[in-house]
Tab-separated table of C-alpha atoms and ligand atoms in Angstrom:
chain	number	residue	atom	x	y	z
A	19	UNK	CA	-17.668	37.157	-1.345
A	20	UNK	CA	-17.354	35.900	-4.858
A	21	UNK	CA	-17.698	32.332	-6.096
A	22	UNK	CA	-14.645	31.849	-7.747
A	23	UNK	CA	-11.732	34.409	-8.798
A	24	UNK	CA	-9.488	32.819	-11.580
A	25	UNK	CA	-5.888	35.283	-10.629
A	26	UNK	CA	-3.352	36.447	-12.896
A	27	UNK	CA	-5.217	35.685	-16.195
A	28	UNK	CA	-3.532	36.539	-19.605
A	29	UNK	CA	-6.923	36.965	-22.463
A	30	UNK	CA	-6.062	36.526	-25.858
A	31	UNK	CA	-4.724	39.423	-27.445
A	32	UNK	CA	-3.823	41.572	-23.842
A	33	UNK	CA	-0.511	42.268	-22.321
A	34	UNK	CA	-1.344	42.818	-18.725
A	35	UNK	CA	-3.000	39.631	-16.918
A	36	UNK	CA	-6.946	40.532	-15.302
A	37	UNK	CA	-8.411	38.708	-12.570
A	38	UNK	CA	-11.785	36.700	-13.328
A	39	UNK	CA	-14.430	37.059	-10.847
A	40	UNK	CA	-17.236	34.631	-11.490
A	41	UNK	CA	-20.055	34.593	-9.256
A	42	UNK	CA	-23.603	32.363	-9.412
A	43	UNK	CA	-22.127	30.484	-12.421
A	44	UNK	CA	-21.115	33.549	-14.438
A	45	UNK	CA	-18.674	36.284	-15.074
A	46	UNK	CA	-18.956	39.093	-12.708
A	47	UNK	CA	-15.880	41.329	-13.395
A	48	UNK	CA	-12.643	41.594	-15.030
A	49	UNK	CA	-10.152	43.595	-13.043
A	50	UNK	CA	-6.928	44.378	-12.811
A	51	UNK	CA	-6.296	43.062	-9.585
A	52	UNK	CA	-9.735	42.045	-7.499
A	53	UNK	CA	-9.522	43.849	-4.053
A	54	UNK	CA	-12.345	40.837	-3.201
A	55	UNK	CA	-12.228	37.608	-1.517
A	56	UNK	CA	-13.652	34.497	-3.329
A	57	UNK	CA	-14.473	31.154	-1.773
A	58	UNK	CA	-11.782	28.973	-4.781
A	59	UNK	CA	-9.045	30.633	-6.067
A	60	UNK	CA	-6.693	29.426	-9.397
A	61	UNK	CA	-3.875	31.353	-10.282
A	62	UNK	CA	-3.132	31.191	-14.055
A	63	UNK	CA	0.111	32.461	-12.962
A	64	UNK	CA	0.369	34.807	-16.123
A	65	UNK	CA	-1.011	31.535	-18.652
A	66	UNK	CA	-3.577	32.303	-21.077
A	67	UNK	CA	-7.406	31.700	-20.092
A	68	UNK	CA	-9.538	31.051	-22.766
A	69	UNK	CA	-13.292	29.742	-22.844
A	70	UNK	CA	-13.514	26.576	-22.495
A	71	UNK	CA	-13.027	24.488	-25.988
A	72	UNK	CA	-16.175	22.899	-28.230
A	73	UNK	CA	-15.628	19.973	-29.825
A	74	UNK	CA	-18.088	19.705	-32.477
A	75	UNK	CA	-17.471	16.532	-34.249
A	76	UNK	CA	-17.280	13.008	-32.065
A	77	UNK	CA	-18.402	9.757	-32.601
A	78	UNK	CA	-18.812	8.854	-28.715
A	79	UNK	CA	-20.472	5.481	-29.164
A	80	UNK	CA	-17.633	4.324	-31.159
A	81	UNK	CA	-14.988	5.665	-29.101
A	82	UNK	CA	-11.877	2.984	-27.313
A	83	UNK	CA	-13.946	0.383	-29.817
A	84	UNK	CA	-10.718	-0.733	-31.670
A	85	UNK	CA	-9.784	-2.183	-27.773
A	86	UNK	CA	-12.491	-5.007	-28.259
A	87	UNK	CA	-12.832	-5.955	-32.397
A	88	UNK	CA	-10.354	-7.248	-34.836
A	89	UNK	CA	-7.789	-5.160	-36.746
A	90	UNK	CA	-8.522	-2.640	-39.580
A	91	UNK	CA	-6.166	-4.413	-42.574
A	92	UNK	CA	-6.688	-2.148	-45.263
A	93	UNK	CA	-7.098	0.933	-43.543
A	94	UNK	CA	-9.805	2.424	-45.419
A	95	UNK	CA	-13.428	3.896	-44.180
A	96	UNK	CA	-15.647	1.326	-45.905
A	97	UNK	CA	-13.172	-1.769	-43.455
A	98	UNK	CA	-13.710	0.550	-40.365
A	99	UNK	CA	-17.169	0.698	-41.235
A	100	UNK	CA	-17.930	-3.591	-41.556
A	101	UNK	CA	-15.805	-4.621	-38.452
A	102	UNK	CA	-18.217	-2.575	-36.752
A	103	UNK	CA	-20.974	-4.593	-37.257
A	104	UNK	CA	-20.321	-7.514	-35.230
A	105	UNK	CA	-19.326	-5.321	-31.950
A	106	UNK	CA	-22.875	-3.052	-32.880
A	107	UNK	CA	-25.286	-5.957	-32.744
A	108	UNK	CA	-24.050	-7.047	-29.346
A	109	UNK	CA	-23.507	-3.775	-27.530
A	110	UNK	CA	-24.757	-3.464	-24.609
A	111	UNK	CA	-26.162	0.181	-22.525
A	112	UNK	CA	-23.077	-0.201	-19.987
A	113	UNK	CA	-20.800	-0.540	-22.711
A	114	UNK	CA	-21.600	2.061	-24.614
A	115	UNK	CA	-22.034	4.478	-21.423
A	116	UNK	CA	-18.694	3.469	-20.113
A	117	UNK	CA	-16.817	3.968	-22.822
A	118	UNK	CA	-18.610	7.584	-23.909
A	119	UNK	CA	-18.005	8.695	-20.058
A	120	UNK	CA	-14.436	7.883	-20.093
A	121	UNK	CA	-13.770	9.784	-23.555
A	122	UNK	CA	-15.676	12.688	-22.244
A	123	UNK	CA	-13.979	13.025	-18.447
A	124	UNK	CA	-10.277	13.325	-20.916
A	125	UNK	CA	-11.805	15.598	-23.299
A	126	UNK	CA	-12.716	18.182	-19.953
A	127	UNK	CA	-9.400	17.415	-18.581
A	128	UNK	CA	-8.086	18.923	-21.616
A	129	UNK	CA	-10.411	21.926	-21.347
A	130	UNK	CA	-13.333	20.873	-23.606
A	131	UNK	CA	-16.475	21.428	-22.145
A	132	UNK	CA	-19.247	21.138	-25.222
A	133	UNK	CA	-19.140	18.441	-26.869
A	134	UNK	CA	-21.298	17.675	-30.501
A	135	UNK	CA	-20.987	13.712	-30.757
A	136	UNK	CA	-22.694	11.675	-33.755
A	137	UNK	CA	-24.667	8.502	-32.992
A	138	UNK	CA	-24.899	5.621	-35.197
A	139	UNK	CA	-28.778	5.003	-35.949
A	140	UNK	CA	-29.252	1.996	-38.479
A	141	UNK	CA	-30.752	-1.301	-38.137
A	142	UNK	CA	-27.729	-3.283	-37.180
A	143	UNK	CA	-27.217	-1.374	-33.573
A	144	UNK	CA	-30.926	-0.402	-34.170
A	145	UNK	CA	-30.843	2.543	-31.095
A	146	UNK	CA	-28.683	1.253	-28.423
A	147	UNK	CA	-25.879	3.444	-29.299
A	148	UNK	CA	-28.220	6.667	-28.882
A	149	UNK	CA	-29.328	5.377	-25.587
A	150	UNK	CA	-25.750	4.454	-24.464
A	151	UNK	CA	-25.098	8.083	-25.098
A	152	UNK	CA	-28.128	9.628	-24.434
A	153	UNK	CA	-27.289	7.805	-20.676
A	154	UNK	CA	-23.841	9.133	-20.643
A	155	UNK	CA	-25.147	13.047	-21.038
A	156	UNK	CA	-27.382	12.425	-18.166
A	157	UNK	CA	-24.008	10.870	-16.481
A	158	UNK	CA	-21.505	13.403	-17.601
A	159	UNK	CA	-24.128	16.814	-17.590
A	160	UNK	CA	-22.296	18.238	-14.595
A	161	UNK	CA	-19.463	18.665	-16.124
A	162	UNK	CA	-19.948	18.649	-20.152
A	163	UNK	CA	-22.849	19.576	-22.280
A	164	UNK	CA	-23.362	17.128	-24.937
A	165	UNK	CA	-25.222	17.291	-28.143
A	166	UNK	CA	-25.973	14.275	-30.656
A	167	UNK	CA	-26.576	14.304	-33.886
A	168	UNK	CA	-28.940	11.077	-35.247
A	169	UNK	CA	-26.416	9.584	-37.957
A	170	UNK	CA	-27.740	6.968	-40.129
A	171	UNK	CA	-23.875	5.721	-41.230
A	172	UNK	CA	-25.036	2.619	-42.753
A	173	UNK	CA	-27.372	4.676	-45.210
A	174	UNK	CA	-31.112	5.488	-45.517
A	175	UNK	CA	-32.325	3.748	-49.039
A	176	UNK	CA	-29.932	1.270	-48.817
A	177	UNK	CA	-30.520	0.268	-44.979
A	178	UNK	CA	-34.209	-0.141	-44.963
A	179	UNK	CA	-36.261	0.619	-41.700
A	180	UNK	CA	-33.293	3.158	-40.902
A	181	UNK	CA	-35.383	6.302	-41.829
A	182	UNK	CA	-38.062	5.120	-39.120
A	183	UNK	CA	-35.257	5.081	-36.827
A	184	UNK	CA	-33.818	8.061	-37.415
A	185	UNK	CA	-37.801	9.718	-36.620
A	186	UNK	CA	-37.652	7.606	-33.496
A	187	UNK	CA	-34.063	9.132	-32.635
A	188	UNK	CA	-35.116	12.423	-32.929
A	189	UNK	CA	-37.703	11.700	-30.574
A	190	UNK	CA	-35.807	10.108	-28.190
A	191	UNK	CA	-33.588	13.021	-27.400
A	192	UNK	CA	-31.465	13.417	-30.504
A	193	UNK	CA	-30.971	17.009	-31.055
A	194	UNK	CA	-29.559	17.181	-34.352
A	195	UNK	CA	-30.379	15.429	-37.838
A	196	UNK	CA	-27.193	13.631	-39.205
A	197	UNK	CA	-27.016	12.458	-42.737
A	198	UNK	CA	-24.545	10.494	-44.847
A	199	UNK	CA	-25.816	10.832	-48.074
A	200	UNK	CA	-22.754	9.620	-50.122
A	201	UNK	CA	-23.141	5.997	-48.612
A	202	UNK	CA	-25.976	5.153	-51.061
A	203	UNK	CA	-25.886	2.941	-54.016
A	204	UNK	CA	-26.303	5.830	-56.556
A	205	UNK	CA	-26.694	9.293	-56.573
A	206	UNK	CA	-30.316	9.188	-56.929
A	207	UNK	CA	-30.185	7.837	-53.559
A	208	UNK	CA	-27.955	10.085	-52.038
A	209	UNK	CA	-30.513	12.849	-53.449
A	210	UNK	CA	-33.745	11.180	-51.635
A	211	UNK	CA	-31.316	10.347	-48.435
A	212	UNK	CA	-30.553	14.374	-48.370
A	213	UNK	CA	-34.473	14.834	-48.602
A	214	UNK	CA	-35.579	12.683	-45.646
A	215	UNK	CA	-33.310	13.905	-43.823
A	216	UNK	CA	-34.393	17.876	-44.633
A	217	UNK	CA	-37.813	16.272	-44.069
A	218	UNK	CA	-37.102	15.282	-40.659
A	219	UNK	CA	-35.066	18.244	-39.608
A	220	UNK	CA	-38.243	20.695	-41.140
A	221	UNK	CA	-40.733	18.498	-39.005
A	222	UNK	CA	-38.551	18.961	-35.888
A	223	UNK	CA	-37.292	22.349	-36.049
A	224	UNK	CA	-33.745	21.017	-35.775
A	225	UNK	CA	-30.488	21.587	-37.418
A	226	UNK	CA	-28.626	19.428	-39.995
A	227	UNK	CA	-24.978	18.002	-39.390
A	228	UNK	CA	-23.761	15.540	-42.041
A	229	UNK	CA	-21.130	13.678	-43.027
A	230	UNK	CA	-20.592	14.808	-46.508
A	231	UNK	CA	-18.084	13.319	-48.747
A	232	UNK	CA	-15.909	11.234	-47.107
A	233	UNK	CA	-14.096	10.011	-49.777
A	234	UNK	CA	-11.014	10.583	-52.095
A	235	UNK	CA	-13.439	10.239	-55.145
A	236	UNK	CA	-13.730	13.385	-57.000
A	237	UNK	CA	-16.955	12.223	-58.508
A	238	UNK	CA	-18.794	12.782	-55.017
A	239	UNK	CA	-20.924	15.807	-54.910
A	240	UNK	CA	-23.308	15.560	-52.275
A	241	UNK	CA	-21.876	18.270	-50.407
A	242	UNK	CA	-23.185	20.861	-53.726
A	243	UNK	CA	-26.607	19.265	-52.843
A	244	UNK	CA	-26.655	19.632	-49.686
A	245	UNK	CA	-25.639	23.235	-49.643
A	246	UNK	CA	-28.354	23.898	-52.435
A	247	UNK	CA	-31.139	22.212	-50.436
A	248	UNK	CA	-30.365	24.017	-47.320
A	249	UNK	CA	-30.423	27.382	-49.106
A	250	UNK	CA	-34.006	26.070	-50.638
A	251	UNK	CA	-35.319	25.173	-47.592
A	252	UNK	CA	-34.722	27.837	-45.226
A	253	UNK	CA	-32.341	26.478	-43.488
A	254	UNK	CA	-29.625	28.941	-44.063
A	255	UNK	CA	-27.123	28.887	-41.081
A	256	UNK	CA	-28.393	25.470	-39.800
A	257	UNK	CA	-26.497	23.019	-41.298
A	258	UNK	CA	-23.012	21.992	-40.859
A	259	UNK	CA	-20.870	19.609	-43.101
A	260	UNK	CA	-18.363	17.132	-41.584
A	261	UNK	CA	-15.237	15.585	-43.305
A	262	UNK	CA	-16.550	16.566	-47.359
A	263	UNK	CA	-12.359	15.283	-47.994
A	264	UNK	CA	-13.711	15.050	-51.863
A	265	UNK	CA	-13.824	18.909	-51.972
A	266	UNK	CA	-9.903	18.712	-52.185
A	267	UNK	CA	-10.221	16.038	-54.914
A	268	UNK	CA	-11.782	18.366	-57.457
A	269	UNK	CA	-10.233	20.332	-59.865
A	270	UNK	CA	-9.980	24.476	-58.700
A	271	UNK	CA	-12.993	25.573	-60.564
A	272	UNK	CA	-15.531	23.274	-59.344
A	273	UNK	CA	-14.426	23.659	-55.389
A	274	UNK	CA	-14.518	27.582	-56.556
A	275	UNK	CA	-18.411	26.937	-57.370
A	276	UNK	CA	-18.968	24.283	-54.082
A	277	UNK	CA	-17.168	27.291	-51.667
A	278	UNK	CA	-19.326	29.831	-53.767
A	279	UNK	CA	-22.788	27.500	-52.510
A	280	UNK	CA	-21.274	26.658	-48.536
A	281	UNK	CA	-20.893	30.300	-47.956
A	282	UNK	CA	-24.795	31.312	-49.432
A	283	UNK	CA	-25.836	28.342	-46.874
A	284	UNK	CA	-23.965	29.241	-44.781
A	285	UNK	CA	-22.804	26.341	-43.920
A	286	UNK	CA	-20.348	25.432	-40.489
A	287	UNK	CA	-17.633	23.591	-41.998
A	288	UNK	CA	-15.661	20.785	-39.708
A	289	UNK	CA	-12.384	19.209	-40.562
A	290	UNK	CA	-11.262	16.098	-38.730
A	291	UNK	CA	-7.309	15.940	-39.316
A	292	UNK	CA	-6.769	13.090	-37.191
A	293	UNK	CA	-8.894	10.576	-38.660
A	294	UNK	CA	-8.913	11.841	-42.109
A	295	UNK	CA	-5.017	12.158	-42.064
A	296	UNK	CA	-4.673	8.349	-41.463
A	297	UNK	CA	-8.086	7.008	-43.826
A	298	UNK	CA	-8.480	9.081	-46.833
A	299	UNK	CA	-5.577	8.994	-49.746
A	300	UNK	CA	-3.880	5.412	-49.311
A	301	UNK	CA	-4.587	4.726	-52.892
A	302	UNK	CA	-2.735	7.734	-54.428
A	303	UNK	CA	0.890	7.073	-55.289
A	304	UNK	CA	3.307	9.809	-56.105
A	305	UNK	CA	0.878	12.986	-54.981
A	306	UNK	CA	-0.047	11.614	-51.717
A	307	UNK	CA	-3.215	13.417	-50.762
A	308	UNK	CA	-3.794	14.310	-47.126
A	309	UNK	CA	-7.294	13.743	-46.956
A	310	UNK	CA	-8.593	16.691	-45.425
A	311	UNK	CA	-11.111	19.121	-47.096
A	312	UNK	CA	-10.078	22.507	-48.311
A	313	UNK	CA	-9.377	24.424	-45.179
A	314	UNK	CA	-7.418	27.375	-46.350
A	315	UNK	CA	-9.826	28.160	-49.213
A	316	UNK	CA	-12.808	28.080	-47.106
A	317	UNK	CA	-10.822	30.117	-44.126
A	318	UNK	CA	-10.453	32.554	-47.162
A	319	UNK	CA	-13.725	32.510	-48.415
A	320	UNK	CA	-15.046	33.737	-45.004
A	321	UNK	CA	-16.700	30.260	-44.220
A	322	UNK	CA	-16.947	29.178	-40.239
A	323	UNK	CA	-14.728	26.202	-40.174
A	324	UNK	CA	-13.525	24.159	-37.260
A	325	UNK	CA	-11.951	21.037	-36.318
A	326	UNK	CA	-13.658	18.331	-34.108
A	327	UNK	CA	-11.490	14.934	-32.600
A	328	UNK	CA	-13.951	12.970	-34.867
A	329	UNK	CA	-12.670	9.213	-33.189
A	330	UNK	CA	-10.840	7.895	-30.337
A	331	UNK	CA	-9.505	4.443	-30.639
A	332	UNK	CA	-12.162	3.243	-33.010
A	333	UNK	CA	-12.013	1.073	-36.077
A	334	UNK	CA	-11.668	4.537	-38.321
A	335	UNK	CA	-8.705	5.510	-36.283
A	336	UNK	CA	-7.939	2.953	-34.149
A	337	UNK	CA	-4.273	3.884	-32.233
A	338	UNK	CA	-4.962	7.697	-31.326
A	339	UNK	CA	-7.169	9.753	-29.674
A	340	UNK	CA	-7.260	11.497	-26.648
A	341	UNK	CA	-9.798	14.329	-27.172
A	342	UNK	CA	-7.362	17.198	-26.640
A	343	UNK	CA	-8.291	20.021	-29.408
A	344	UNK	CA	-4.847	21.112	-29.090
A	345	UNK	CA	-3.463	18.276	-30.179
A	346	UNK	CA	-6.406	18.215	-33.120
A	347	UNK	CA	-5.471	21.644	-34.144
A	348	UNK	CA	-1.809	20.659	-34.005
A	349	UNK	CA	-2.343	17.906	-36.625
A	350	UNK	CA	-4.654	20.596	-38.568
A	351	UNK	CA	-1.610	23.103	-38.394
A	352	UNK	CA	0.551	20.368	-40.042
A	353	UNK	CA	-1.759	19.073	-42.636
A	354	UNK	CA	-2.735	22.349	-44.114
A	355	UNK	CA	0.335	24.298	-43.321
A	356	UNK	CA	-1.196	26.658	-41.160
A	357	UNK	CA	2.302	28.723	-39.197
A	358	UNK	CA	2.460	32.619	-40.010
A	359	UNK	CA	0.788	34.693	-36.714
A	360	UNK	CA	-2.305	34.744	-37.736
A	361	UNK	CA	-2.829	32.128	-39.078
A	362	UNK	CA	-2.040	30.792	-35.710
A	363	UNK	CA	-4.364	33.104	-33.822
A	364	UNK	CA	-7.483	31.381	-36.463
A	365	UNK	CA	-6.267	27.819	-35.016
A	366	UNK	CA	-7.405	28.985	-32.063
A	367	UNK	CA	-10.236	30.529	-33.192
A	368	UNK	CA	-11.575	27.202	-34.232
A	369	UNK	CA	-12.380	25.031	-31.448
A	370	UNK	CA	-13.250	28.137	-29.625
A	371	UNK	CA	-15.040	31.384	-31.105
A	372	UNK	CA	-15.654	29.152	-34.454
A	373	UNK	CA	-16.843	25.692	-32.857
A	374	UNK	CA	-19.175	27.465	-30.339
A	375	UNK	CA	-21.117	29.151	-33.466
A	376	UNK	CA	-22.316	25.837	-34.148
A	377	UNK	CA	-23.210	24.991	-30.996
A	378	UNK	CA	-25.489	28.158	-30.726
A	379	UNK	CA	-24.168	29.122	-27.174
A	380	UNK	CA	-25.624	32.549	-26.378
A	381	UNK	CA	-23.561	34.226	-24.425
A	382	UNK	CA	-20.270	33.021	-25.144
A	383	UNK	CA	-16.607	34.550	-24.448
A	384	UNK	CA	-14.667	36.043	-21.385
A	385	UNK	CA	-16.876	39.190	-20.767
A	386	UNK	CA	-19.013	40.295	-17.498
A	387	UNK	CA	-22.436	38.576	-17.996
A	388	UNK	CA	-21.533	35.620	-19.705
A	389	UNK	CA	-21.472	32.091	-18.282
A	390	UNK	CA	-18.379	31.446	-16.733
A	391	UNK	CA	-17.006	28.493	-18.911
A	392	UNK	CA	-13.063	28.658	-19.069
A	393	UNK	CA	-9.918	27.038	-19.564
A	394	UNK	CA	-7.172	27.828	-17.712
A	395	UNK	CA	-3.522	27.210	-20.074
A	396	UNK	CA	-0.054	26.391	-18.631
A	397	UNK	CA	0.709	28.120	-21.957
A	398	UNK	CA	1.033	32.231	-22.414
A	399	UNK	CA	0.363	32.299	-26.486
A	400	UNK	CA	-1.421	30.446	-28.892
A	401	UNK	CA	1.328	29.680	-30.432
A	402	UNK	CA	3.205	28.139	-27.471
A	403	UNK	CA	0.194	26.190	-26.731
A	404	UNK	CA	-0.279	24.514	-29.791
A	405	UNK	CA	3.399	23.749	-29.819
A	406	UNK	CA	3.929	22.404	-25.501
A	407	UNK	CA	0.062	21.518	-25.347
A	408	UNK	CA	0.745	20.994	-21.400
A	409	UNK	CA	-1.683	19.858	-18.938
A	410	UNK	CA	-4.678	22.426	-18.439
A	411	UNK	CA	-4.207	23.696	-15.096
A	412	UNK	CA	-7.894	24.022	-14.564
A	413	UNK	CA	-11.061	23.848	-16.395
A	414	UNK	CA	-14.620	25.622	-15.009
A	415	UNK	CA	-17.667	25.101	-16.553
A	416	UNK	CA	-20.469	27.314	-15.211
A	417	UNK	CA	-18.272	29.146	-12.605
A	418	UNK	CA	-17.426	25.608	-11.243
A	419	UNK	CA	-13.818	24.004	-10.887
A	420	UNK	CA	-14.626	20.276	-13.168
A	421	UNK	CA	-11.013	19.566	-13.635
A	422	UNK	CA	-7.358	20.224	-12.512
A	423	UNK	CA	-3.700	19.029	-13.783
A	424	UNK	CA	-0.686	19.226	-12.549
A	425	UNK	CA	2.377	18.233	-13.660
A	426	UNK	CA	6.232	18.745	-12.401
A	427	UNK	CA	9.051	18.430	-14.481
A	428	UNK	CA	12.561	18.335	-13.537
A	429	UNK	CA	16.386	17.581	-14.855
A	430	UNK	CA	17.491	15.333	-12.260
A	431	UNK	CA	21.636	15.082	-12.719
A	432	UNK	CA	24.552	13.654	-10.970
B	22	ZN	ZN1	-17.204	11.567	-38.318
């Protein structure tokens, strides 16, 4: 008797449903109709199963923060940024764990399983948000696998006794170096920031996953030299670039020559429409930029991009939020004019086939052998689901039912 048979299951691309067997955690068989009896049974009732989403860009010791400090008036990143401060230097472990554990049961409701979240490390929260999260994992590792990233947002010249955190962070369970180099006083800085950080990374064996260029200035060009150190350091295919919005705010020729460098480094490329949407371009007038960093071009170039929730309810994006990729790639879809077929077909490739090449899972997709880590659509197309974005019916993470939805809708007349 198998674990778990997931009936009446429509895979991307196919025109006939399969039935999912998953046994001991992983996928035992795809069949056309399994003869078998399992202990749990879902029927997808003809909806589209795909595995289950990665998110790889949150900030989940930020998240629901805009509940508890004062308004953002302007805005902009660097406002979002200072209201923080006062919250950060009283924040408590319970705080931080609740609100990272609430965030993370909606995002598996709405069929994300991995999550990549960024942790502030600087001297003003010193590195009670990493253990908030670090304790929200532990909480939440039955049903999500988490992955932080050691971000020093405050800066690592200008924010002295942050790079001696960040080698503590790493340390303490931080999988991931994070960077912002742009938030230095010069570009100097931003150059020795990018070093310490490669230093750290080399010393630990670990990835790099900045935030590069968050800004509308055209003059930023940190992502350039980041892209040229990872291809001088060896770490080609281990380093990913949030945000970098000031790619779209130079002129065609450079971002030719900044694409040209990404795709040597191989670089994962994450947009964050949400966020980025509502921060970046509120001092343009006329040609209202969107924010967002050049998504088609890189698509084009053949650079792994995807899109990550970035903030829920925080001071960056403080009304919004509720970790469902759908509704992120929705946005995306919007903001960079993404509609013809396939171009619909590579929105879904992002939080799924694109997002998981970040987060090195081994043996990922719907195929006998791999780890049974699905989510289970109301929805029978990509298209459709990006458009209803309905309640996930179910969600399994290692051959294991972690969520359900239902919902009923009626006309009621007379
Ligand atoms: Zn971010």
């Amino acid at each position: 008797m198998a674990d778990l048979v997931v009936r009446n299951a429509l895979l991307r691309g196919a025109d006939k449903t399969v039935d999912i067997v998953i046994d001991q955690g992983r996928i035992a068989a795809l069949e056309p109709k399994f003869g078998g009896q399992a202990s749990t049974e879902v029927d997808a009732a003809g909806g589209l199963v795909l595995p289950s989403f990665t998110d790889p860009h949150i900030h989940l010791d930020k998240v629901l923060i805009s509940e508890v400090v004062r308004d953002n008036v302007s805005g902009n990143l660097e406002e979002a940024i200072a209201i923080i401060w006062e919250k950060k230097k009283r924040y408590t472990l319970d705080d931080i764990m609740g609100r990272a554990g609430r965030t993370v049961q909606w995002a598996v409701l709405n069929g994300t399983t991995r999550l990549c979240s960024h942790v502030d490390v600087d001297t003003v929260g010193g590195l009670m948000p990493l253990k908030g999260v670090l304790a929200a994992r532990e909480k939440c590792k039955d049903i999500a696998d988490l992955r932080i990233v050691a971000f020093p947002q405050e800066g690592i010249v200008q924010d002295e006794g942050c790079k001696e955190l960040m080698w503590k962070a790493m340390e303490m369970g931080a999988d991931i170096v994070g960077g912002m180099p742009f938030n230095e006083m010069t570009s100097d800085d931003s150059k020795k920031h990018l070093d310490i950080c490669f230093e750290i990374a080399k010393e630990h064996d670990a990835p790099l996953d900045m935030h590069v260029d968050e800004t509308d200035n055209p003059n930023a060009r940190t992502l350039e030299e980041y892209a040229t150190r990872a291809i001088k350091n060896g770490f080609v295919g281990r380093v990913t670039a949030g945000h970098t919005c000031a790619l779209s705010a130079y002129d065609d020729h450079h971002a030719a020559k900044v694409i040209g460098l990404v795709k040597r480094a191989q670089m994962n490329m994450i947009t964050n429409p949400a966020t980025n949407l509502m921060l970046q371009g509120r001092l343009d007038i006329g040609n209202i930029r969107r924010g967002l960093t050049r998504v088609k071009e890189l698509l084009a170039a053949g650079v792994n991009v995807a899109y990550g929730q970035d903030c829920v309810k925080d001071t960056f994006y403080p009304t919004f939020g509720q970790c469902d990729l759908l509704e992120v790639g929705l946005l995306c879809a919007h903001a960079v004019q993404l509609s013809m077929p396939n171009e619909i077909e590579t929105l879904m490739d992002m939080p799924t086939v694109n997002a998981s090449r970040m987060f090195e899972v081994a043996d990922y997709g719907i195929a006998a052998g791999n780890t049974a880590d699905l989510v289970v659509l109301a929805e029978k197309s990509p298209q459709e689901a990006f458009r209803t974005h309905l309640p996930r019916p179910a969600v399994i993470k290692g051959g294991r039912i972690v969520a359900r939805s239902s919902i009923t809708r009626e006309l009621v007349r007379g």
